Amino acid sequence: MGNAEDARIPEGAEVPEGAVSPEEQWLGPVLRRREQVQPGTTDQRLLDSEGDSEWVHTDPWRVMRIQSEFVEGFGALAELPSAISVFGSARTPAGSPEYEAGVAIGKALVDAGFAVITGGGPGAMEAANKGAREAKGVSVGLGIELPFESGLNPHVDIGVNFRYFFVRKTMFVKYAQGFVVLPGGLGTLDELFEALTLVQTGKVTRFPIVLFGTAYWGGLIDWLRDTVVAQGKASEKDLLLFHVTDDVEEAVMLVTKEVAGEIEPGHLKPARRSRVSVQADPARSSRPGD
């Protein structure tokens, strides 16, 4: 490793007799050679009170911020009881059927012994947090720094706000035993497909995923079956990685039983190439393959 001679002498500094500007320099664990050798040492730059502050925007510093976000998230959620993450659109209007379904799901999950985790925003997320709070359960919101976000909704009892999506998404999976997914947009789809990929690849096990709203999710399921699976881009059994229902009680029952190991993903027949399974009577729940 380097020694005192490994640092290039800063421009304008008094040069000790015999000092050289090296062709090779160790800065901590990083080796620099030739034109990449930097003036001074890491300690010199650290202790320079008049130095450039742009370093706080460099990638090495971002790594520290990312690490701190993981530490904050892990610390805040470490003692959380068994939980289910509920996703859905921030644009769902209060009082709408979808909003009221979110409230009912939040309450039912608490009654089943779960804490409720959401993205902490308005709309469907607020609905699930509201239901959890009204049922005297643990209501968690994991927010994200966005220019158009208004902060965590008032029904969140434990809240953590993140800079980075990937840190936040880790928390959704790590501290939940499953997902319930209400109708939502691109953010909801992002979280849904990441979870499906984790289950498909075995990164998480016994992790139920329930889509709520057969009419809303029907077109997506048709596309997965009739295009993605039909063209060999996914396996037919991948359609059994999730459930779809219109019934709050069944949604919570499916989550509870799969978490307990009483049912397994793939216990039903693969989806047939028909729209029947997703165009069922709203009073009746369904799953691909029913």
PDB file of C-alpha atoms in Angstrom:
ATOM      1  CA  MET A   1       0.000   0.000   0.000  1.00  0.00           C
ATOM      2  CA  GLY A   2       1.023   3.645  -0.210  1.00  0.00           C
ATOM      3  CA  ASN A   3       3.009   5.794   2.183  1.00  0.00           C
ATOM      4  CA  ALA A   4       3.645   9.501   2.615  1.00  0.00           C
ATOM      5  CA  GLU A   5       5.296   9.638  -0.790  1.00  0.00           C
ATOM      6  CA  ASP A   6       2.203   8.252  -2.499  1.00  0.00           C
ATOM      7  CA  ALA A   7       0.412  11.595  -2.550  1.00  0.00           C
ATOM      8  CA  ARG A   8       1.177  14.156  -5.217  1.00  0.00           C
ATOM      9  CA  ILE A   9       2.379  17.430  -3.733  1.00  0.00           C
ATOM     10  CA  PRO A  10      -0.390  20.072  -3.942  1.00  0.00           C
ATOM     11  CA  GLU A  11       0.272  22.860  -6.412  1.00  0.00           C
ATOM     12  CA  GLY A  12       1.897  25.840  -4.720  1.00  0.00           C
ATOM     13  CA  ALA A  13       2.884  23.922  -1.600  1.00  0.00           C
ATOM     14  CA  GLU A  14       6.427  23.993  -0.261  1.00  0.00           C
ATOM     15  CA  VAL A  15       8.150  20.926  -1.674  1.00  0.00           C
ATOM     16  CA  PRO A  16      10.260  18.977   0.822  1.00  0.00           C
ATOM     17  CA  GLU A  17      13.689  17.947  -0.350  1.00  0.00           C
ATOM     18  CA  GLY A  18      13.532  14.643  -2.196  1.00  0.00           C
ATOM     19  CA  ALA A  19       9.750  14.664  -2.617  1.00  0.00           C
ATOM     20  CA  VAL A  20       8.392  13.340  -5.912  1.00  0.00           C
ATOM     21  CA  SER A  21       5.085  13.352  -7.727  1.00  0.00           C
ATOM     22  CA  PRO A  22       4.321   9.621  -7.991  1.00  0.00           C
ATOM     23  CA  GLU A  23       3.081   7.715 -11.004  1.00  0.00           C
ATOM     24  CA  GLU A  24       1.086   5.446  -8.678  1.00  0.00           C
ATOM     25  CA  GLN A  25      -1.058   6.488  -5.729  1.00  0.00           C
ATOM     26  CA  TRP A  26      -3.215   4.639  -3.208  1.00  0.00           C
ATOM     27  CA  LEU A  27      -6.164   6.568  -1.788  1.00  0.00           C
ATOM     28  CA  GLY A  28      -7.597   4.159   0.756  1.00  0.00           C
ATOM     29  CA  PRO A  29      -8.491   1.033  -1.250  1.00  0.00           C
ATOM     30  CA  VAL A  30      -8.451   2.882  -4.600  1.00  0.00           C
ATOM     31  CA  LEU A  31      -5.402   2.741  -6.885  1.00  0.00           C
ATOM     32  CA  ARG A  32      -4.718   5.674  -9.230  1.00  0.00           C
ATOM     33  CA  ARG A  33      -1.940   5.823 -11.820  1.00  0.00           C
ATOM     34  CA  ARG A  34      -0.423   8.321 -14.223  1.00  0.00           C
ATOM     35  CA  GLU A  35      -2.834  11.159 -15.101  1.00  0.00           C
ATOM     36  CA  GLN A  36      -5.397   9.885 -12.570  1.00  0.00           C
ATOM     37  CA  VAL A  37      -3.141  10.606  -9.576  1.00  0.00           C
ATOM     38  CA  GLN A  38      -4.824  13.270  -7.432  1.00  0.00           C
ATOM     39  CA  PRO A  39      -3.186  16.153  -5.564  1.00  0.00           C
ATOM     40  CA  GLY A  40      -3.037  15.805  -1.811  1.00  0.00           C
ATOM     41  CA  THR A  41      -4.460  13.058   0.372  1.00  0.00           C
ATOM     42  CA  THR A  42      -7.951  12.084   1.430  1.00  0.00           C
ATOM     43  CA  ASP A  43      -7.315  13.519   4.904  1.00  0.00           C
ATOM     44  CA  GLN A  44      -6.114  16.790   3.423  1.00  0.00           C
ATOM     45  CA  ARG A  45      -9.299  17.175   1.433  1.00  0.00           C
ATOM     46  CA  LEU A  46     -11.434  16.189   4.429  1.00  0.00           C
ATOM     47  CA  LEU A  47      -9.816  18.798   6.681  1.00  0.00           C
ATOM     48  CA  ASP A  48      -9.855  21.582   4.086  1.00  0.00           C
ATOM     49  CA  SER A  49     -12.616  23.887   5.377  1.00  0.00           C
ATOM     50  CA  GLU A  50     -12.474  25.960   2.198  1.00  0.00           C
ATOM     51  CA  GLY A  51     -12.675  23.007  -0.152  1.00  0.00           C
ATOM     52  CA  ASP A  52     -15.251  22.399  -2.853  1.00  0.00           C
ATOM     53  CA  SER A  53     -18.605  21.138  -1.515  1.00  0.00           C
ATOM     54  CA  GLU A  54     -19.586  19.478  -4.790  1.00  0.00           C
ATOM     55  CA  TRP A  55     -18.336  16.158  -3.404  1.00  0.00           C
ATOM     56  CA  VAL A  56     -21.655  15.669  -1.621  1.00  0.00           C
ATOM     57  CA  HIS A  57     -23.217  15.093  -5.044  1.00  0.00           C
ATOM     58  CA  THR A  58     -20.768  12.403  -6.143  1.00  0.00           C
ATOM     59  CA  ASP A  59     -21.562   8.694  -6.357  1.00  0.00           C
ATOM     60  CA  PRO A  60     -19.417   7.620  -3.353  1.00  0.00           C
ATOM     61  CA  TRP A  61     -21.359  10.048  -1.153  1.00  0.00           C
ATOM     62  CA  ARG A  62     -24.655   8.813  -2.589  1.00  0.00           C
ATOM     63  CA  VAL A  63     -23.680   5.310  -1.513  1.00  0.00           C
ATOM     64  CA  MET A  64     -23.508   6.576   2.071  1.00  0.00           C
ATOM     65  CA  ARG A  65     -26.945   8.162   1.755  1.00  0.00           C
ATOM     66  CA  ILE A  66     -28.329   4.950   0.289  1.00  0.00           C
ATOM     67  CA  GLN A  67     -26.806   2.980   3.157  1.00  0.00           C
ATOM     68  CA  SER A  68     -28.288   5.393   5.683  1.00  0.00           C
ATOM     69  CA  GLU A  69     -31.741   4.974   4.119  1.00  0.00           C
ATOM     70  CA  PHE A  70     -31.510   1.209   4.509  1.00  0.00           C
ATOM     71  CA  VAL A  71     -30.401   1.627   8.134  1.00  0.00           C
ATOM     72  CA  GLU A  72     -33.253   4.053   8.885  1.00  0.00           C
ATOM     73  CA  GLY A  73     -35.812   1.773   7.247  1.00  0.00           C
ATOM     74  CA  PHE A  74     -34.558  -1.366   8.952  1.00  0.00           C
ATOM     75  CA  GLY A  75     -34.473   0.416  12.299  1.00  0.00           C
ATOM     76  CA  ALA A  76     -37.970   1.863  11.998  1.00  0.00           C
ATOM     77  CA  LEU A  77     -39.592  -1.396  10.885  1.00  0.00           C
ATOM     78  CA  ALA A  78     -37.554  -4.038  12.707  1.00  0.00           C
ATOM     79  CA  GLU A  79     -40.203  -4.698  15.352  1.00  0.00           C
ATOM     80  CA  LEU A  80     -43.179  -4.494  13.016  1.00  0.00           C
ATOM     81  CA  PRO A  81     -45.614  -7.411  13.438  1.00  0.00           C
ATOM     82  CA  SER A  82     -46.621  -9.556  10.471  1.00  0.00           C
ATOM     83  CA  ALA A  83     -47.762  -7.169   7.765  1.00  0.00           C
ATOM     84  CA  ILE A  84     -49.314  -6.970   4.309  1.00  0.00           C
ATOM     85  CA  SER A  85     -48.392  -4.258   1.818  1.00  0.00           C
ATOM     86  CA  VAL A  86     -51.388  -2.696   0.073  1.00  0.00           C
ATOM     87  CA  PHE A  87     -50.880  -0.846  -3.214  1.00  0.00           C
ATOM     88  CA  GLY A  88     -53.144   1.255  -5.388  1.00  0.00           C
ATOM     89  CA  SER A  89     -53.566   4.553  -7.154  1.00  0.00           C
ATOM     90  CA  ALA A  90     -52.893   7.880  -5.462  1.00  0.00           C
ATOM     91  CA  ARG A  91     -55.668   9.235  -7.707  1.00  0.00           C
ATOM     92  CA  THR A  92     -58.470   7.107  -6.279  1.00  0.00           C
ATOM     93  CA  PRO A  93     -61.129   9.603  -5.091  1.00  0.00           C
ATOM     94  CA  ALA A  94     -62.169   9.535  -1.448  1.00  0.00           C
ATOM     95  CA  GLY A  95     -65.612   7.987  -1.089  1.00  0.00           C
ATOM     96  CA  SER A  96     -65.423   6.065  -4.373  1.00  0.00           C
ATOM     97  CA  PRO A  97     -66.119   2.297  -4.403  1.00  0.00           C
ATOM     98  CA  GLU A  98     -62.392   1.606  -4.825  1.00  0.00           C
ATOM     99  CA  TYR A  99     -61.569   3.857  -1.881  1.00  0.00           C
ATOM    100  CA  GLU A 100     -64.152   2.182   0.330  1.00  0.00           C
ATOM    101  CA  ALA A 101     -62.792  -1.220  -0.725  1.00  0.00           C
ATOM    102  CA  GLY A 102     -59.356  -0.050   0.414  1.00  0.00           C
ATOM    103  CA  VAL A 103     -60.751   0.974   3.795  1.00  0.00           C
ATOM    104  CA  ALA A 104     -62.478  -2.391   4.162  1.00  0.00           C
ATOM    105  CA  ILE A 105     -59.308  -4.270   3.199  1.00  0.00           C
ATOM    106  CA  GLY A 106     -57.255  -2.314   5.731  1.00  0.00           C
ATOM    107  CA  LYS A 107     -59.738  -3.136   8.478  1.00  0.00           C
ATOM    108  CA  ALA A 108     -59.996  -6.800   7.494  1.00  0.00           C
ATOM    109  CA  LEU A 109     -56.217  -7.237   7.422  1.00  0.00           C
ATOM    110  CA  VAL A 110     -55.929  -5.822  10.944  1.00  0.00           C
ATOM    111  CA  ASP A 111     -58.747  -8.104  12.104  1.00  0.00           C
ATOM    112  CA  ALA A 112     -56.767 -11.016  10.627  1.00  0.00           C
ATOM    113  CA  GLY A 113     -53.723 -10.056  12.690  1.00  0.00           C
ATOM    114  CA  PHE A 114     -51.674  -8.056  10.193  1.00  0.00           C
ATOM    115  CA  ALA A 115     -50.185  -4.590  10.186  1.00  0.00           C
ATOM    116  CA  VAL A 116     -50.837  -2.612   6.995  1.00  0.00           C
ATOM    117  CA  ILE A 117     -48.049  -1.057   4.921  1.00  0.00           C
ATOM    118  CA  THR A 118     -48.743   1.376   2.074  1.00  0.00           C
ATOM    119  CA  GLY A 119     -46.860   3.988   0.087  1.00  0.00           C
ATOM    120  CA  GLY A 120     -48.250   6.531   2.525  1.00  0.00           C
ATOM    121  CA  GLY A 121     -49.848   8.724  -0.117  1.00  0.00           C
ATOM    122  CA  PRO A 122     -53.443   9.714  -0.875  1.00  0.00           C
ATOM    123  CA  GLY A 123     -56.093   7.709  -2.714  1.00  0.00           C
ATOM    124  CA  ALA A 124     -56.053   3.936  -2.314  1.00  0.00           C
ATOM    125  CA  MET A 125     -53.030   4.110  -0.019  1.00  0.00           C
ATOM    126  CA  GLU A 126     -54.806   6.496   2.326  1.00  0.00           C
ATOM    127  CA  ALA A 127     -57.864   4.242   2.273  1.00  0.00           C
ATOM    128  CA  ALA A 128     -55.941   1.183   3.473  1.00  0.00           C
ATOM    129  CA  ASN A 129     -54.158   3.215   6.157  1.00  0.00           C
ATOM    130  CA  LYS A 130     -57.501   4.644   7.262  1.00  0.00           C
ATOM    131  CA  GLY A 131     -59.013   1.185   7.586  1.00  0.00           C
ATOM    132  CA  ALA A 132     -56.041  -0.060   9.587  1.00  0.00           C
ATOM    133  CA  ARG A 133     -56.144   2.913  11.942  1.00  0.00           C
ATOM    134  CA  GLU A 134     -59.898   2.669  12.465  1.00  0.00           C
ATOM    135  CA  ALA A 135     -59.457  -1.005  13.341  1.00  0.00           C
ATOM    136  CA  LYS A 136     -56.835  -0.019  15.960  1.00  0.00           C
ATOM    137  CA  GLY A 137     -54.059  -1.722  14.016  1.00  0.00           C
ATOM    138  CA  VAL A 138     -50.555  -0.693  13.006  1.00  0.00           C
ATOM    139  CA  SER A 139     -50.712   1.671  10.021  1.00  0.00           C
ATOM    140  CA  VAL A 140     -47.413   2.179   8.177  1.00  0.00           C
ATOM    141  CA  GLY A 141     -46.597   4.571   5.329  1.00  0.00           C
ATOM    142  CA  LEU A 142     -43.409   4.384   3.270  1.00  0.00           C
ATOM    143  CA  GLY A 143     -43.252   7.652   1.377  1.00  0.00           C
ATOM    144  CA  ILE A 144     -41.032   8.736  -1.501  1.00  0.00           C
ATOM    145  CA  GLU A 145     -39.405  12.065  -2.297  1.00  0.00           C
ATOM    146  CA  LEU A 146     -41.199  13.367  -5.377  1.00  0.00           C
ATOM    147  CA  PRO A 147     -41.790  16.944  -6.555  1.00  0.00           C
ATOM    148  CA  PHE A 148     -45.569  16.510  -6.659  1.00  0.00           C
ATOM    149  CA  GLU A 149     -46.098  14.460  -3.480  1.00  0.00           C
ATOM    150  CA  SER A 150     -47.825  16.128  -0.541  1.00  0.00           C
ATOM    151  CA  GLY A 151     -46.297  13.968   2.194  1.00  0.00           C
ATOM    152  CA  LEU A 152     -47.705  11.109   4.245  1.00  0.00           C
ATOM    153  CA  ASN A 153     -51.444  10.869   4.726  1.00  0.00           C
ATOM    154  CA  PRO A 154     -52.873  11.581   8.208  1.00  0.00           C
ATOM    155  CA  HIS A 155     -53.783   7.936   8.871  1.00  0.00           C
ATOM    156  CA  VAL A 156     -50.130   6.807   8.988  1.00  0.00           C
ATOM    157  CA  ASP A 157     -48.879   5.997  12.498  1.00  0.00           C
ATOM    158  CA  ILE A 158     -45.355   4.898  11.520  1.00  0.00           C
ATOM    159  CA  GLY A 159     -43.902   6.778   8.575  1.00  0.00           C
ATOM    160  CA  VAL A 160     -40.581   6.651   6.761  1.00  0.00           C
ATOM    161  CA  ASN A 161     -39.798   8.856   3.771  1.00  0.00           C
ATOM    162  CA  PHE A 162     -37.262   7.687   1.190  1.00  0.00           C
ATOM    163  CA  ARG A 163     -35.140   9.349  -1.485  1.00  0.00           C
ATOM    164  CA  TYR A 164     -34.627   6.180  -3.502  1.00  0.00           C
ATOM    165  CA  PHE A 165     -37.309   3.958  -4.991  1.00  0.00           C
ATOM    166  CA  PHE A 166     -35.247   0.776  -4.732  1.00  0.00           C
ATOM    167  CA  VAL A 167     -34.678   1.214  -0.985  1.00  0.00           C
ATOM    168  CA  ARG A 168     -38.385   1.822  -0.452  1.00  0.00           C
ATOM    169  CA  LYS A 169     -39.329  -1.206  -2.561  1.00  0.00           C
ATOM    170  CA  THR A 170     -37.008  -3.379  -0.489  1.00  0.00           C
ATOM    171  CA  MET A 171     -38.928  -2.365   2.640  1.00  0.00           C
ATOM    172  CA  PHE A 172     -42.283  -3.208   1.031  1.00  0.00           C
ATOM    173  CA  VAL A 173     -41.120  -6.780   0.460  1.00  0.00           C
ATOM    174  CA  LYS A 174     -38.847  -7.358   3.461  1.00  0.00           C
ATOM    175  CA  TYR A 175     -41.407  -6.361   6.079  1.00  0.00           C
ATOM    176  CA  ALA A 176     -44.530  -7.786   4.426  1.00  0.00           C
ATOM    177  CA  GLN A 177     -45.809 -11.327   4.153  1.00  0.00           C
ATOM    178  CA  GLY A 178     -47.751 -10.559   0.971  1.00  0.00           C
ATOM    179  CA  PHE A 179     -49.302  -7.921  -1.287  1.00  0.00           C
ATOM    180  CA  VAL A 180     -52.871  -6.830  -1.928  1.00  0.00           C
ATOM    181  CA  VAL A 181     -53.013  -4.729  -5.086  1.00  0.00           C
ATOM    182  CA  LEU A 182     -55.905  -2.366  -5.740  1.00  0.00           C
ATOM    183  CA  PRO A 183     -56.408  -0.681  -9.129  1.00  0.00           C
ATOM    184  CA  GLY A 184     -53.485   1.607  -9.814  1.00  0.00           C
ATOM    185  CA  GLY A 185     -51.167   3.124 -12.388  1.00  0.00           C
ATOM    186  CA  LEU A 186     -47.516   2.752 -13.351  1.00  0.00           C
ATOM    187  CA  GLY A 187     -46.179   2.840  -9.792  1.00  0.00           C
ATOM    188  CA  THR A 188     -48.608   0.121  -8.749  1.00  0.00           C
ATOM    189  CA  LEU A 189     -47.657  -1.969 -11.789  1.00  0.00           C
ATOM    190  CA  ASP A 190     -43.977  -1.504 -10.986  1.00  0.00           C
ATOM    191  CA  GLU A 191     -44.462  -2.846  -7.468  1.00  0.00           C
ATOM    192  CA  LEU A 192     -46.706  -5.678  -8.689  1.00  0.00           C
ATOM    193  CA  PHE A 193     -44.314  -6.948 -11.352  1.00  0.00           C
ATOM    194  CA  GLU A 194     -41.296  -6.707  -9.082  1.00  0.00           C
ATOM    195  CA  ALA A 195     -43.107  -8.897  -6.549  1.00  0.00           C
ATOM    196  CA  LEU A 196     -44.159 -11.366  -9.255  1.00  0.00           C
ATOM    197  CA  THR A 197     -40.551 -11.587 -10.435  1.00  0.00           C
ATOM    198  CA  LEU A 198     -39.274 -12.186  -6.901  1.00  0.00           C
ATOM    199  CA  VAL A 199     -41.805 -14.978  -6.380  1.00  0.00           C
ATOM    200  CA  GLN A 200     -41.192 -16.496  -9.824  1.00  0.00           C
ATOM    201  CA  THR A 201     -37.426 -16.617  -9.275  1.00  0.00           C
ATOM    202  CA  GLY A 202     -37.678 -17.917  -5.712  1.00  0.00           C
ATOM    203  CA  LYS A 203     -36.184 -14.802  -4.131  1.00  0.00           C
ATOM    204  CA  VAL A 204     -39.184 -14.761  -1.799  1.00  0.00           C
ATOM    205  CA  THR A 205     -41.316 -17.752  -0.858  1.00  0.00           C
ATOM    206  CA  ARG A 206     -44.842 -18.158   0.474  1.00  0.00           C
ATOM    207  CA  PHE A 207     -45.633 -14.613  -0.600  1.00  0.00           C
ATOM    208  CA  PRO A 208     -49.278 -14.226  -1.671  1.00  0.00           C
ATOM    209  CA  ILE A 209     -50.189 -11.598  -4.244  1.00  0.00           C
ATOM    210  CA  VAL A 210     -53.875 -10.712  -4.537  1.00  0.00           C
ATOM    211  CA  LEU A 211     -55.211  -8.413  -7.249  1.00  0.00           C
ATOM    212  CA  PHE A 212     -58.435  -6.747  -6.157  1.00  0.00           C
ATOM    213  CA  GLY A 213     -60.908  -5.921  -8.928  1.00  0.00           C
ATOM    214  CA  THR A 214     -61.553  -8.438 -11.696  1.00  0.00           C
ATOM    215  CA  ALA A 215     -62.885  -5.825 -14.123  1.00  0.00           C
ATOM    216  CA  TYR A 216     -59.800  -3.624 -13.711  1.00  0.00           C
ATOM    217  CA  TRP A 217     -57.176  -6.367 -13.857  1.00  0.00           C
ATOM    218  CA  GLY A 218     -58.934  -8.469 -16.478  1.00  0.00           C
ATOM    219  CA  GLY A 219     -57.291  -6.847 -19.489  1.00  0.00           C
ATOM    220  CA  LEU A 220     -53.832  -7.284 -18.007  1.00  0.00           C
ATOM    221  CA  ILE A 221     -54.481 -10.942 -17.256  1.00  0.00           C
ATOM    222  CA  ASP A 222     -55.807 -11.491 -20.776  1.00  0.00           C
ATOM    223  CA  TRP A 223     -52.666  -9.901 -22.223  1.00  0.00           C
ATOM    224  CA  LEU A 224     -50.377 -12.000 -20.042  1.00  0.00           C
ATOM    225  CA  ARG A 225     -52.201 -15.168 -21.062  1.00  0.00           C
ATOM    226  CA  ASP A 226     -53.019 -14.471 -24.709  1.00  0.00           C
ATOM    227  CA  THR A 227     -49.819 -12.671 -25.686  1.00  0.00           C
ATOM    228  CA  VAL A 228     -46.973 -13.175 -23.208  1.00  0.00           C
ATOM    229  CA  VAL A 229     -47.644 -16.843 -22.421  1.00  0.00           C
ATOM    230  CA  ALA A 230     -48.983 -17.649 -25.895  1.00  0.00           C
ATOM    231  CA  GLN A 231     -45.766 -16.371 -27.483  1.00  0.00           C
ATOM    232  CA  GLY A 232     -43.600 -18.328 -25.061  1.00  0.00           C
ATOM    233  CA  LYS A 233     -42.284 -15.326 -23.143  1.00  0.00           C
ATOM    234  CA  ALA A 234     -43.570 -16.699 -19.840  1.00  0.00           C
ATOM    235  CA  SER A 235     -44.764 -20.033 -18.533  1.00  0.00           C
ATOM    236  CA  GLU A 236     -48.438 -20.875 -18.147  1.00  0.00           C
ATOM    237  CA  LYS A 237     -47.804 -21.631 -14.484  1.00  0.00           C
ATOM    238  CA  ASP A 238     -46.710 -18.014 -13.973  1.00  0.00           C
ATOM    239  CA  LEU A 239     -50.389 -17.073 -14.176  1.00  0.00           C
ATOM    240  CA  LEU A 240     -50.800 -18.906 -10.890  1.00  0.00           C
ATOM    241  CA  LEU A 241     -48.435 -16.640  -8.994  1.00  0.00           C
ATOM    242  CA  PHE A 242     -51.345 -14.372  -8.103  1.00  0.00           C
ATOM    243  CA  HIS A 243     -55.023 -14.403  -7.199  1.00  0.00           C
ATOM    244  CA  VAL A 244     -57.733 -12.045  -8.432  1.00  0.00           C
ATOM    245  CA  THR A 245     -60.955 -11.331  -6.573  1.00  0.00           C
ATOM    246  CA  ASP A 246     -63.684  -8.761  -5.969  1.00  0.00           C
ATOM    247  CA  ASP A 247     -64.395  -9.916  -2.433  1.00  0.00           C
ATOM    248  CA  VAL A 248     -62.674  -8.338   0.580  1.00  0.00           C
ATOM    249  CA  GLU A 249     -63.125 -11.380   2.787  1.00  0.00           C
ATOM    250  CA  GLU A 250     -61.713 -13.704   0.148  1.00  0.00           C
ATOM    251  CA  ALA A 251     -58.748 -11.413  -0.477  1.00  0.00           C
ATOM    252  CA  VAL A 252     -57.801 -11.545   3.199  1.00  0.00           C
ATOM    253  CA  MET A 253     -58.538 -15.280   3.412  1.00  0.00           C
ATOM    254  CA  LEU A 254     -56.222 -15.995   0.457  1.00  0.00           C
ATOM    255  CA  VAL A 255     -53.441 -13.947   2.019  1.00  0.00           C
ATOM    256  CA  THR A 256     -53.891 -15.567   5.423  1.00  0.00           C
ATOM    257  CA  LYS A 257     -54.017 -19.141   4.140  1.00  0.00           C
ATOM    258  CA  GLU A 258     -51.067 -18.774   1.781  1.00  0.00           C
ATOM    259  CA  VAL A 259     -48.933 -17.163   4.484  1.00  0.00           C
ATOM    260  CA  ALA A 260     -49.839 -20.052   6.789  1.00  0.00           C
ATOM    261  CA  GLY A 261     -48.980 -22.599   4.109  1.00  0.00           C
ATOM    262  CA  GLU A 262     -52.531 -23.927   3.887  1.00  0.00           C
ATOM    263  CA  ILE A 263     -52.645 -23.215   0.151  1.00  0.00           C
ATOM    264  CA  GLU A 264     -49.859 -22.867  -2.375  1.00  0.00           C
ATOM    265  CA  PRO A 265     -49.472 -20.703  -5.468  1.00  0.00           C
ATOM    266  CA  GLY A 266     -50.315 -22.901  -8.422  1.00  0.00           C
ATOM    267  CA  HIS A 267     -52.863 -25.044  -6.611  1.00  0.00           C
ATOM    268  CA  LEU A 268     -55.429 -24.297  -9.320  1.00  0.00           C
ATOM    269  CA  LYS A 269     -55.355 -25.149 -13.013  1.00  0.00           C
ATOM    270  CA  PRO A 270     -53.500 -22.730 -15.322  1.00  0.00           C
ATOM    271  CA  ALA A 271     -55.588 -20.054 -17.007  1.00  0.00           C
ATOM    272  CA  ARG A 272     -57.346 -21.144 -20.173  1.00  0.00           C
ATOM    273  CA  ARG A 273     -57.337 -18.843 -23.176  1.00  0.00           C
ATOM    274  CA  SER A 274     -60.708 -17.386 -22.404  1.00  0.00           C
ATOM    275  CA  ARG A 275     -61.992 -14.116 -21.040  1.00  0.00           C
ATOM    276  CA  VAL A 276     -64.478 -15.894 -18.794  1.00  0.00           C
ATOM    277  CA  SER A 277     -62.180 -16.014 -15.760  1.00  0.00           C
ATOM    278  CA  VAL A 278     -61.851 -12.231 -15.625  1.00  0.00           C
ATOM    279  CA  GLN A 279     -65.366 -11.264 -16.676  1.00  0.00           C
ATOM    280  CA  ALA A 280     -67.113 -12.982 -13.810  1.00  0.00           C
ATOM    281  CA  ASP A 281     -70.073 -11.541 -11.939  1.00  0.00           C
ATOM    282  CA  PRO A 282     -68.673  -8.848  -9.578  1.00  0.00           C
ATOM    283  CA  ALA A 283     -70.401 -10.602  -6.695  1.00  0.00           C
ATOM    284  CA  ARG A 284     -68.250 -13.642  -7.373  1.00  0.00           C
ATOM    285  CA  SER A 285     -64.495 -13.748  -6.964  1.00  0.00           C
ATOM    286  CA  SER A 286     -62.180 -15.483  -9.391  1.00  0.00           C
ATOM    287  CA  ARG A 287     -58.624 -16.411 -10.042  1.00  0.00           C
ATOM    288  CA  PRO A 288     -56.908 -17.153 -13.372  1.00  0.00           C
ATOM    289  CA  GLY A 289     -57.884 -20.705 -14.212  1.00  0.00           C
ATOM    290  CA  ASP A 290     -61.194 -20.741 -12.319  1.00  0.00           C
TER     291      ASP A 290
END
